[in-house]
Coordinates of C-alpha atoms in Angstrom, one line a residue:
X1 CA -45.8 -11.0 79.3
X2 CA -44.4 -14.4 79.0
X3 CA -46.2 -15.3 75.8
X4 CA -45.2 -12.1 74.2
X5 CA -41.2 -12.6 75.3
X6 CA -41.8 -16.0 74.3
X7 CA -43.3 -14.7 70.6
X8 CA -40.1 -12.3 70.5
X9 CA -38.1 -15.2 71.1
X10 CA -39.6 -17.4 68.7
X11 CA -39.5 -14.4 66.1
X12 CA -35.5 -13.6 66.7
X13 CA -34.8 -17.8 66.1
X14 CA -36.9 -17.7 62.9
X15 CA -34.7 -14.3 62.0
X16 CA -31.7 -16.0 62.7
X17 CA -32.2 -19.7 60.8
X18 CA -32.8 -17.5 57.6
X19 CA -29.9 -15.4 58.2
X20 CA -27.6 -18.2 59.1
X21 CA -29.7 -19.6 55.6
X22 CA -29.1 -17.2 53.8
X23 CA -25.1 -16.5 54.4
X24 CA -24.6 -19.8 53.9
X25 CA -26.1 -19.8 50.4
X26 CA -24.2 -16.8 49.4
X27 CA -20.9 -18.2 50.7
X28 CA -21.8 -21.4 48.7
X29 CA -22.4 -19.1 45.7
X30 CA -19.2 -17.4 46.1
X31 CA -17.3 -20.9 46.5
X32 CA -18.6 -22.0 43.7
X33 CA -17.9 -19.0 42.0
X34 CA -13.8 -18.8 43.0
X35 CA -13.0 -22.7 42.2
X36 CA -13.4 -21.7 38.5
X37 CA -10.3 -19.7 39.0
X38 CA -7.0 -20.3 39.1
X39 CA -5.5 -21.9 42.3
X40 CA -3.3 -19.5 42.9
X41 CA -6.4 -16.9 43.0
X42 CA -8.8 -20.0 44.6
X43 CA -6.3 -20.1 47.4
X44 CA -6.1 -16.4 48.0
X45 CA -9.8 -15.6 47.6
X46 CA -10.6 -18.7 49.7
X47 CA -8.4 -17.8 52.5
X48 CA -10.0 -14.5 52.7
X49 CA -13.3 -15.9 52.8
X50 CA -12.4 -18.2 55.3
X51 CA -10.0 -15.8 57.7
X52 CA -13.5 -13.5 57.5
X53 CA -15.8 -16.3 58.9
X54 CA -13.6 -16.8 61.4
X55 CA -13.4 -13.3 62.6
X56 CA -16.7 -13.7 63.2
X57 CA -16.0 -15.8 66.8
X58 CA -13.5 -13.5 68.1
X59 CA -14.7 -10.7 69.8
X60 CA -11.7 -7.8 69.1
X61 CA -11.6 -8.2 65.6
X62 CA -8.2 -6.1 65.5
X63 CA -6.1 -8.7 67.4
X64 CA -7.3 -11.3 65.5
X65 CA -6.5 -9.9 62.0
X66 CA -3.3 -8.7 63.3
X67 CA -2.2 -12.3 64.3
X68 CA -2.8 -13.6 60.8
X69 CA -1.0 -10.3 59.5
X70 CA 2.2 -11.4 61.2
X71 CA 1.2 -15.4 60.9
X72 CA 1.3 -14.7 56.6
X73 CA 4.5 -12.4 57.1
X74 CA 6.5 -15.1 56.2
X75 CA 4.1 -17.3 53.8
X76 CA 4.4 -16.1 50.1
X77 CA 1.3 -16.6 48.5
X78 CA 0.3 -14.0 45.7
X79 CA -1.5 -13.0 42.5
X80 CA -0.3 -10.9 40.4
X81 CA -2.8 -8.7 38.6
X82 CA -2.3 -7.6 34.8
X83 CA 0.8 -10.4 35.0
X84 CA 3.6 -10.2 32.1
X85 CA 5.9 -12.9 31.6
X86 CA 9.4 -12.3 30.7
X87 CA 12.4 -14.2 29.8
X88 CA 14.3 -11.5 32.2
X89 CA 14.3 -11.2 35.6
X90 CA 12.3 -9.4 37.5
X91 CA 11.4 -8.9 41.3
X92 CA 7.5 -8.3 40.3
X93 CA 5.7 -9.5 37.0
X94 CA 2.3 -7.6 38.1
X95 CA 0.5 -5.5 40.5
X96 CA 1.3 -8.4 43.3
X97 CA -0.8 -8.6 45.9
X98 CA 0.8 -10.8 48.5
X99 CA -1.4 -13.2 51.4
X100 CA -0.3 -10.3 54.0
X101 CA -2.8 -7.7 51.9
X102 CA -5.9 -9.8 53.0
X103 CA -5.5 -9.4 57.0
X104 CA -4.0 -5.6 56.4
X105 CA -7.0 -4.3 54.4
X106 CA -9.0 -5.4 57.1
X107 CA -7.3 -3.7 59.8
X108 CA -6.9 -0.5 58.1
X109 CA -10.8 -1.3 57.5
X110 CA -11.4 -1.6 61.5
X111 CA -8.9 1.9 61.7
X112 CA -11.2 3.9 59.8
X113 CA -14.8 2.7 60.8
X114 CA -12.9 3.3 65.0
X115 CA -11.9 6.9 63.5
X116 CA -15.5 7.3 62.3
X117 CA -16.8 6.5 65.8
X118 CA -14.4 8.4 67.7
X119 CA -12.6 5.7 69.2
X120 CA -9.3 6.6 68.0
X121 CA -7.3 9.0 66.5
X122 CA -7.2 9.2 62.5
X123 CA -3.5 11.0 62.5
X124 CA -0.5 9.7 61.1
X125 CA 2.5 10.0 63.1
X126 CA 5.2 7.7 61.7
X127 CA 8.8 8.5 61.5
X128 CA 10.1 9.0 58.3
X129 CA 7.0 9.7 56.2
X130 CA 8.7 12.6 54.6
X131 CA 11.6 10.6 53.6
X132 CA 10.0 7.8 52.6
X133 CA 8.2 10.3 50.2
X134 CA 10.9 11.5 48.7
X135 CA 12.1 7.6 48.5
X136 CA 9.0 6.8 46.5
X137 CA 9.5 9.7 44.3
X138 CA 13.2 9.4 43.0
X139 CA 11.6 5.2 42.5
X140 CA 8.7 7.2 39.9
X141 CA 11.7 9.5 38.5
X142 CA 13.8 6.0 37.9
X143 CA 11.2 4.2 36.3
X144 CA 10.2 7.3 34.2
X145 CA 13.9 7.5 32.4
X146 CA 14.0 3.3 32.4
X147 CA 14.1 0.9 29.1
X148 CA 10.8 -0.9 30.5
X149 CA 8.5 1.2 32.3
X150 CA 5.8 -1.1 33.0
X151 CA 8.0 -3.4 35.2
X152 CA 8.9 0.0 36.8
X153 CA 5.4 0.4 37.8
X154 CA 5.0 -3.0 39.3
X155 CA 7.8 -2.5 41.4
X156 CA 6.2 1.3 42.5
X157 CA 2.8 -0.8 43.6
X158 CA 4.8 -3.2 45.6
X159 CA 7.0 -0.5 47.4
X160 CA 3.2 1.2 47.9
X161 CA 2.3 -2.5 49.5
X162 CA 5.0 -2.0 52.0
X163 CA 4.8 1.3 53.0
X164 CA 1.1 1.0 54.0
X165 CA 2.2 -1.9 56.0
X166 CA 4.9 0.2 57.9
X167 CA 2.3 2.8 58.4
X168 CA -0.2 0.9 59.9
X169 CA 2.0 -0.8 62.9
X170 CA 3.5 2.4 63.4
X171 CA 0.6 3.9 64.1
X172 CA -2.1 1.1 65.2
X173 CA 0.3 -1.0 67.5
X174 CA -0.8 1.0 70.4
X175 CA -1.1 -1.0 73.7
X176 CA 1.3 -3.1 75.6
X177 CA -0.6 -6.5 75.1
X178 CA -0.6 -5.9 71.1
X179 CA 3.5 -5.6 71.4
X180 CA 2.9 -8.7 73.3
X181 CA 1.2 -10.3 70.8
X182 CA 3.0 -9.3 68.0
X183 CA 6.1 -10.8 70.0
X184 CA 4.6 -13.7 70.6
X185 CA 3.5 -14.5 67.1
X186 CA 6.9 -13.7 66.0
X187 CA 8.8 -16.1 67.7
X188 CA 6.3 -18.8 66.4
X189 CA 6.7 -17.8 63.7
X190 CA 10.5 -18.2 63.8
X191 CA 10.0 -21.7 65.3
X192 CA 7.9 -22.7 62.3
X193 CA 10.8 -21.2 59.7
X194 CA 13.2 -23.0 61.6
X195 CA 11.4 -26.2 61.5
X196 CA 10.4 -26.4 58.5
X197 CA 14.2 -25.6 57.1
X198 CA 15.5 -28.3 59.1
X199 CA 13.5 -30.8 57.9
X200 CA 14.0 -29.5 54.4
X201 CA 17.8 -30.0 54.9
X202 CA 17.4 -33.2 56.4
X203 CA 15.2 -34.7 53.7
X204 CA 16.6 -33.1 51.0
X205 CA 13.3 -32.0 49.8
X206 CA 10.5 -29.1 49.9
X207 CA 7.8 -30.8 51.8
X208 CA 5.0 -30.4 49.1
X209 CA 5.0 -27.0 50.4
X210 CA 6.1 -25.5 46.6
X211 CA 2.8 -23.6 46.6
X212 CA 3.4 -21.2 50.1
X213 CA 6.6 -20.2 48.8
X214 CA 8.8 -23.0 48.9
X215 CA 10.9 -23.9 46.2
X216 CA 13.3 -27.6 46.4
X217 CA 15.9 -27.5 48.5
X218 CA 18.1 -25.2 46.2
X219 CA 20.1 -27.2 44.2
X220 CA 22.4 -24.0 43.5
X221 CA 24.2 -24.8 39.9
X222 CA 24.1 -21.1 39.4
X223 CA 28.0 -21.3 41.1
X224 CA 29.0 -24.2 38.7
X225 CA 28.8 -26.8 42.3
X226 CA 25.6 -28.3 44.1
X227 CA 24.2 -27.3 47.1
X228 CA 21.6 -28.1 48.7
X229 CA 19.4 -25.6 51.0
X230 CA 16.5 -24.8 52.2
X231 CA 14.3 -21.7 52.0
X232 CA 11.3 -22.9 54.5
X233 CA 8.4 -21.1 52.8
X234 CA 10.0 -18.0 51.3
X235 CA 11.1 -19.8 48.5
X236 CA 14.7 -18.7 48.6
X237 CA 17.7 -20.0 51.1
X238 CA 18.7 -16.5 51.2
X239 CA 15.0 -15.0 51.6
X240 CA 14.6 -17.4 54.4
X241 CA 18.4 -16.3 56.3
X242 CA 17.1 -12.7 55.7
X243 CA 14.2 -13.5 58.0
X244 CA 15.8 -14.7 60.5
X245 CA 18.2 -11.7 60.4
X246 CA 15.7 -9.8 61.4
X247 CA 13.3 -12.1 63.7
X248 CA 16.6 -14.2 65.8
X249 CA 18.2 -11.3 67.2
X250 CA 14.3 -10.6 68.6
X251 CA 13.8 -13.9 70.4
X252 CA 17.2 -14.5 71.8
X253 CA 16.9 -10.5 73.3
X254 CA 13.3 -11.9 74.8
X255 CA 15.2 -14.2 76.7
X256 CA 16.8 -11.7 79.1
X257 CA 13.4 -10.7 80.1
X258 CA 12.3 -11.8 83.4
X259 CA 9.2 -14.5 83.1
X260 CA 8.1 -17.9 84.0
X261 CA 10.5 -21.5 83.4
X262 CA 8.4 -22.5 81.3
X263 CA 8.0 -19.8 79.1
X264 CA 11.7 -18.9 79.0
X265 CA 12.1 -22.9 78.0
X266 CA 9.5 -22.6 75.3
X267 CA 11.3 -19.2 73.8
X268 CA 14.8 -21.1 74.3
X269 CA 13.3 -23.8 72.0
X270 CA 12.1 -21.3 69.4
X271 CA 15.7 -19.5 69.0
X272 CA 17.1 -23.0 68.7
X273 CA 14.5 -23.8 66.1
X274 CA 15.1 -21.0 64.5
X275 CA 19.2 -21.5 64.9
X276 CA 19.0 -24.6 63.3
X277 CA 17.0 -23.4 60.6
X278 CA 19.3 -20.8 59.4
X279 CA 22.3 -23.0 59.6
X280 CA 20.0 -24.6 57.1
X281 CA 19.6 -22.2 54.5
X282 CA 24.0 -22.3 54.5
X283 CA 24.0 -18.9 54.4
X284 CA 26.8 -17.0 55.7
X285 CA 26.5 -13.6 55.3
X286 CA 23.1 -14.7 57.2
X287 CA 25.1 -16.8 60.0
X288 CA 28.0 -14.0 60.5
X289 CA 25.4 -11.1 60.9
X290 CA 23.1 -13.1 63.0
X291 CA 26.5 -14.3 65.2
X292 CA 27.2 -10.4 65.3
X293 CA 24.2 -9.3 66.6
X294 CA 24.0 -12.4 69.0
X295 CA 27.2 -11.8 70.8
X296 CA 26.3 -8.2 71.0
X297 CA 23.1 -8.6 73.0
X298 CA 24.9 -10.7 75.1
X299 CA 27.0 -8.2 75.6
X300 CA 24.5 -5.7 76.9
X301 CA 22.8 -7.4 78.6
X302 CA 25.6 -8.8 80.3
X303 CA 26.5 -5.3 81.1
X304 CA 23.5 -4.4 82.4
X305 CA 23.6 -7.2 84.8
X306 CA 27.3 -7.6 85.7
X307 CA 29.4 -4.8 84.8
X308 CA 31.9 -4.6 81.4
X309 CA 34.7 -6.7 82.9
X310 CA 32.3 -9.4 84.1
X311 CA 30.0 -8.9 80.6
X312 CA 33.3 -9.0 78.7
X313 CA 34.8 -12.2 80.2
X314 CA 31.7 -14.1 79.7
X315 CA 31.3 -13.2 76.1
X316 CA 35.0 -14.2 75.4
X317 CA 34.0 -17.7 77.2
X318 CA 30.8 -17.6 74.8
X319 CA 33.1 -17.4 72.2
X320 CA 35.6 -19.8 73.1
X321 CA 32.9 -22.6 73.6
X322 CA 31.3 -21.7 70.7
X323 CA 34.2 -21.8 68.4
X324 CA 35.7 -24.8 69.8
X325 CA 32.1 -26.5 68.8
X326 CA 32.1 -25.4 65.3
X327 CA 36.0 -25.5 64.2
X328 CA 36.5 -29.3 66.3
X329 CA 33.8 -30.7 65.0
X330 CA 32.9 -31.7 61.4
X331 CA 29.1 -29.4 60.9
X332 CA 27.4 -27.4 57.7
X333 CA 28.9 -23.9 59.5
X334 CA 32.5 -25.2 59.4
X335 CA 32.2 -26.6 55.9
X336 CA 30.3 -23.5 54.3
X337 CA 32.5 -20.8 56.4
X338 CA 36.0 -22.1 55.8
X339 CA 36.4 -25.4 53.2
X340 CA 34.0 -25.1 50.4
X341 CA 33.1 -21.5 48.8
X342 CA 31.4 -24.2 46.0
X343 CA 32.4 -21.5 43.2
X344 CA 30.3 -18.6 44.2
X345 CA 33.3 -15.7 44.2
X346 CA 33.5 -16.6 40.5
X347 CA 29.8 -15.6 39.4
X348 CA 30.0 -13.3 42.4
X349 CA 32.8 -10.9 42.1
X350 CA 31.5 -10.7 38.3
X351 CA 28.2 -9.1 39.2
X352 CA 30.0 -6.0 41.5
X353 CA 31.9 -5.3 38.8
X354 CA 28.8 -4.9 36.6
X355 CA 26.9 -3.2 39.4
X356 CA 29.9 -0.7 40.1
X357 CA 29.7 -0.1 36.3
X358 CA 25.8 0.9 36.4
X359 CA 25.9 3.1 38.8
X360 CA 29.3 5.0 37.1
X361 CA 26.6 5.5 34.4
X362 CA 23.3 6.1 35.7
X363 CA 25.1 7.8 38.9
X364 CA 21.4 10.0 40.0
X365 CA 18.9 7.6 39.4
X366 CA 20.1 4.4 38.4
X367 CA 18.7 2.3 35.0
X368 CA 15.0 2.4 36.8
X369 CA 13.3 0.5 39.7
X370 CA 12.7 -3.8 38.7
X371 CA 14.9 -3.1 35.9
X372 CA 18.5 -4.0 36.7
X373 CA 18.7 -7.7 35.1
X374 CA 17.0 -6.1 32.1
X375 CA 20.0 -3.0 31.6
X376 CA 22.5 -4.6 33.0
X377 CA 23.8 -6.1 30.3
X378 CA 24.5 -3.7 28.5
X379 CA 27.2 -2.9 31.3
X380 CA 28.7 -6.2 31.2
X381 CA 32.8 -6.2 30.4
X382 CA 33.9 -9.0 32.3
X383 CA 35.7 -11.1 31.0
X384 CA 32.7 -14.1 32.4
X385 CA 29.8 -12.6 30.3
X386 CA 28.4 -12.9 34.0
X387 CA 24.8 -11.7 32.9
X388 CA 24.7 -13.8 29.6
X389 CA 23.9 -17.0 32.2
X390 CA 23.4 -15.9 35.7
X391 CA 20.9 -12.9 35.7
X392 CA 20.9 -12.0 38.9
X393 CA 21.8 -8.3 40.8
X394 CA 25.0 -8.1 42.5
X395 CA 25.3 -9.3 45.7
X396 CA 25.6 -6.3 47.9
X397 CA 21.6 -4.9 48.8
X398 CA 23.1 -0.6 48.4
X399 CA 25.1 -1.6 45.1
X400 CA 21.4 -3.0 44.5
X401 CA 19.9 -0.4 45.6
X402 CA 22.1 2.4 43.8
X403 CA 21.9 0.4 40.7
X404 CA 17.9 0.6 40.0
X405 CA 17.5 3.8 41.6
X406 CA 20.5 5.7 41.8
X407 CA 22.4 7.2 44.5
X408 CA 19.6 9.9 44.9
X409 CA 17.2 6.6 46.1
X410 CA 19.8 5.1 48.5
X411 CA 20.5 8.7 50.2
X412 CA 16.7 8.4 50.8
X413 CA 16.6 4.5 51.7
X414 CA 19.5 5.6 54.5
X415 CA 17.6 8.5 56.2
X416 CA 14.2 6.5 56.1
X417 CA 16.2 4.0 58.0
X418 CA 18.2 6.3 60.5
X419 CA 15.0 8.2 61.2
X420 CA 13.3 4.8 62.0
X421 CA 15.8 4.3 64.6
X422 CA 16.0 7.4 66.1
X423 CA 12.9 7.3 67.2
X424 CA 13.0 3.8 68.5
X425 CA 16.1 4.7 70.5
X426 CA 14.5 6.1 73.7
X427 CA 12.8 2.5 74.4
X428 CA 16.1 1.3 74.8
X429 CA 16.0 2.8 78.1
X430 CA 12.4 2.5 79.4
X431 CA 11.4 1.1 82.4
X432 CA 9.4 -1.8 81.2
X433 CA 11.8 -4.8 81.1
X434 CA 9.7 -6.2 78.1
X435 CA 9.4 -3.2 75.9
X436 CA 13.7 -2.7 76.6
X437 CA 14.3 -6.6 75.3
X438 CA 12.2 -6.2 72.7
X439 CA 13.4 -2.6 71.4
X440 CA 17.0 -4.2 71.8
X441 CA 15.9 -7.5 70.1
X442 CA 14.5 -5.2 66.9
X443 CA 17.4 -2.6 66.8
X444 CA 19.8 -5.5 66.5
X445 CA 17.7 -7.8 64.5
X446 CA 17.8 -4.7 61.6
X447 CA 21.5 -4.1 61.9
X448 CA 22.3 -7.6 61.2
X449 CA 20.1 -7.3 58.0
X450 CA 22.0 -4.4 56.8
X451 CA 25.1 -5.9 57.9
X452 CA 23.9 -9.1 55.8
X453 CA 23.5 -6.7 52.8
X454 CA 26.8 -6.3 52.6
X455 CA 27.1 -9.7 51.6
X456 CA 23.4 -10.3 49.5
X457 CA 20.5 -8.2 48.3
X458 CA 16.5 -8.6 48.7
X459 CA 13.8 -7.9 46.9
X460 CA 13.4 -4.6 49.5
X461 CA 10.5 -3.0 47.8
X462 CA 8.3 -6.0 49.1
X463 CA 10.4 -7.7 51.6
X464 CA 7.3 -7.8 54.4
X465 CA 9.2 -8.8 57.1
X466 CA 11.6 -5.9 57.0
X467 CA 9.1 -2.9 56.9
X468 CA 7.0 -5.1 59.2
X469 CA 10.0 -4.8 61.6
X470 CA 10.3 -0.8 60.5
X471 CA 6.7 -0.6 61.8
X472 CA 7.3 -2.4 65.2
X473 CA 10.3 -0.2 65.6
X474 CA 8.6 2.6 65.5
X475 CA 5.7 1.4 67.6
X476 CA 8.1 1.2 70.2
X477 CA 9.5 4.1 70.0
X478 CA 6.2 5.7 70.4
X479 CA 6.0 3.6 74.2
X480 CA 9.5 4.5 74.6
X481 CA 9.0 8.5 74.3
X482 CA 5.7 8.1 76.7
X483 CA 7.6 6.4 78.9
X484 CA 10.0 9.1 79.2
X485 CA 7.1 12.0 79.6
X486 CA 5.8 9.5 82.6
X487 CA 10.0 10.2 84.4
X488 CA 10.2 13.7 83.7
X489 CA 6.8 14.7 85.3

């Protein structure tokens, strides 16, 4: 018996050198194969390879891949398939495929072969499919009446991108320790950011990290001064404030949650990180809707703790404190809010005007989706020639919005978003400390965005971070409305 276990042995270690041989050859082949590509498709196919191998030494495969989904969130590296330079500008330039795609075809991957088995459910229950249906079809109906359909079509792949990733964390962030991790990998992520940024101000520089997104430390001419800022690895001071919109509110709501010292001084770090970093990036529609939603989690959670009198009084101290620290003192907050405007109401004011006058035009369905800086001109009566040598959309994400698409698009873009939170409303009131902060944390995080796009737009067809945030809202509202069947029975 023991020679023949022994034989089985010997047999499964032979198996497994030529295996182990075997993949290794193959990977060399495909190596070998990739570095005669581009770097920017080197980089992506190598990552790919290399996030795959090490898969391979974690035993739930879905955690892992859903880390490096939210870790490459932020990160943007791309290739852009079928890609068509232009001398306008454009949001896409090809069918983009950004780093996030890597880590989410996998998951959706691990969804179906689980469905297959039985081990979970193959429905779709996401709120505001329908909407976001109608969304993607009044984008097709723009693009069909625009100058430059092929751009159109780009744009329609990249809106695709994103709603595949709002689907799948709607529906696959199912347990309490994946809200967790996502969580956790947020806030590190927001340290990161916020690091990076800092040093980026500091140094005046981009780090050498030009490649994942980064461009220099904006030297913004565009509003006839210089400025410099930094746009960590999103590539865009802007971009970069938009993230934190959406991620700050999140961490600083975490902090009301009841856990150990040292994790409540390690999350404390991470919000200051992240702080810093977004006084970085000079933003202020960024700084005033992150100070909004700041002071209004205070708020409510002060409430919740205290009492309104007691939650008021120490939000006015907040206040005072933190006003004498920015107006008595000489800092980048006091000098971008209320000395130097460094010229931008002149291109600025310009561009609404021109976006108004789209929209007066092209009232149902705007001049077509990625094609504003291409028809826009053609609108252009002020007295600047704005678009002649700042092409750029207006500044204002619905005037955006309205202009590619039309009003017909924005309607949609609004009920998509209301139905969103709607159904995360009822976590808002669960029993779980965590899942409240967090719900809290997200709900505020998204109305400091919007409240942002008053003052700026984003590319919102393939801004990740926002429909990642979409998804997570809607995962929680899922816990939220279990939680509430759990009281009622």
């Amino acid at each position: 018996m023991d020679s023949v276990l022994g034989q089985k042995l010997t047999g499964f270690r032979q198996f497994s050198g030529r295996w182990q041989f075997w993949l290794g050859m193959i990977l060399g082949a495909v190596f070998l194969a990739i570095s005669e590509l581009e770097f920017a498709w080197f980089t992506v196919l190598f990552l790919g390879l290399l996030i795959g191998f090490i898969s391979l030494a974690f035993h739930d495969k879905k955690q892992f891949s859903l880390i490096i989904l939210v870790i490459s969130l932020p990160i943007i590296i791309d290739i852009n398939l079928y890609y068509q330079p232009s001398a306008v500008s454009h949001s896409t330039y090809g069918f983009q495929v950004i780093l996030f795609t890597i880590p989410l075809c996998v998951l959706y991957l691990i969804w179906i072969m689980r469905a297959i088995e039985g081990r979970e459910s193959p429905d779709i229950a996401s709120p505001g499919l329908l909407a976001l249906a109608f969304l993607w079809c009044s984008c097709a109906v723009s693009v069909w009446f625009s100058s430059n359909r092929l751009y159109g079509v780009f744009d329609l792949w990249a809106l695709f991108s994103s709603v595949l990733l709002y689907i799948y964390v709607a529906n696959q962030v199912r347990k309490r320790q994946e809200l967790v991790l996502v969580a956790v990998v947020t806030v590190i992520n927001v340290a990161v950011q916020g690091i990076l940024a800092l040093l980026q101000y500091l140094t005046d520089s981009n780090l050498g990290l030009d490649f994942f997104g980064a461009t220099k430390a904006l030297r913004d001419y565009t509003s006839l001064a210089a400025l410099s800022r930094a746009g960590g690895t999103l590539g865009h001071p802007n971009s970069l404030a938009l993230f934190f919109d959406l991620t700050l509110p999140l961490t600083f709501s975490l902090l009301f949650h009841p856990m150990k010292f040292g994790r409540k001084f390690l999350l404390l770090l991470a919000f200051t990180a992240g702080l810093a970093g977004l006084t970085a990036t000079l933003s202020r529609g960024g700084i005033l809707a992150v100070g909004l939603a700041s002071i209004t989690l205070l708020l409510i959670h002060f409430f919740r703790r205290f009492g309104l009198a007691q939650a008021v009084v120490y939000v006015v101290l907040v206040l005072v404190v933190a006003s004498g620290l920015i107006l008595g003192t000489s800092n980048p907050i006091e000098r971008r809010l209320f000395q130097h405007d460094y010229g931008t109401a002149y291109g600025r004011i310009p561009h609404l005007l021109v976006a108004i006058n789209v929209i007066r035009a092209n009232p149902l369905f705007g001049v077509g989706l990625n094609n504003y800086c291409e028809a826009a001109p053609e609108f252009d009566n002020t007295p600047q020639q704005i678009m002649a040598y700042w092409q750029a959309p207006a500044h204002n994400l619905y005037l955006f919005i309205a202009s590619e698409i039309g009003l017909v698009g924005l309607i949609w873009v609004v009920v998509f978003t209301f139905a969103v939170v709607k159904a995360l409303w009822p976590s808002l009131r669960s029993p779980d400390s965590f899942v409240r902060c967090l719900s809290l944390g997200v709900l505020l995080g998204l109305i400091a965005f919007f409240i942002h796009g008053q003052f700026d737009y984003a590319n919102w067809t393939h801004f990740s971070t926002l429909w990642f945030m979409f998804g997570v809202a809607a995962a929680l509202g899922r816990f939220g409305a279990r939680d509430e069947v759990i009281e009622s029975v």
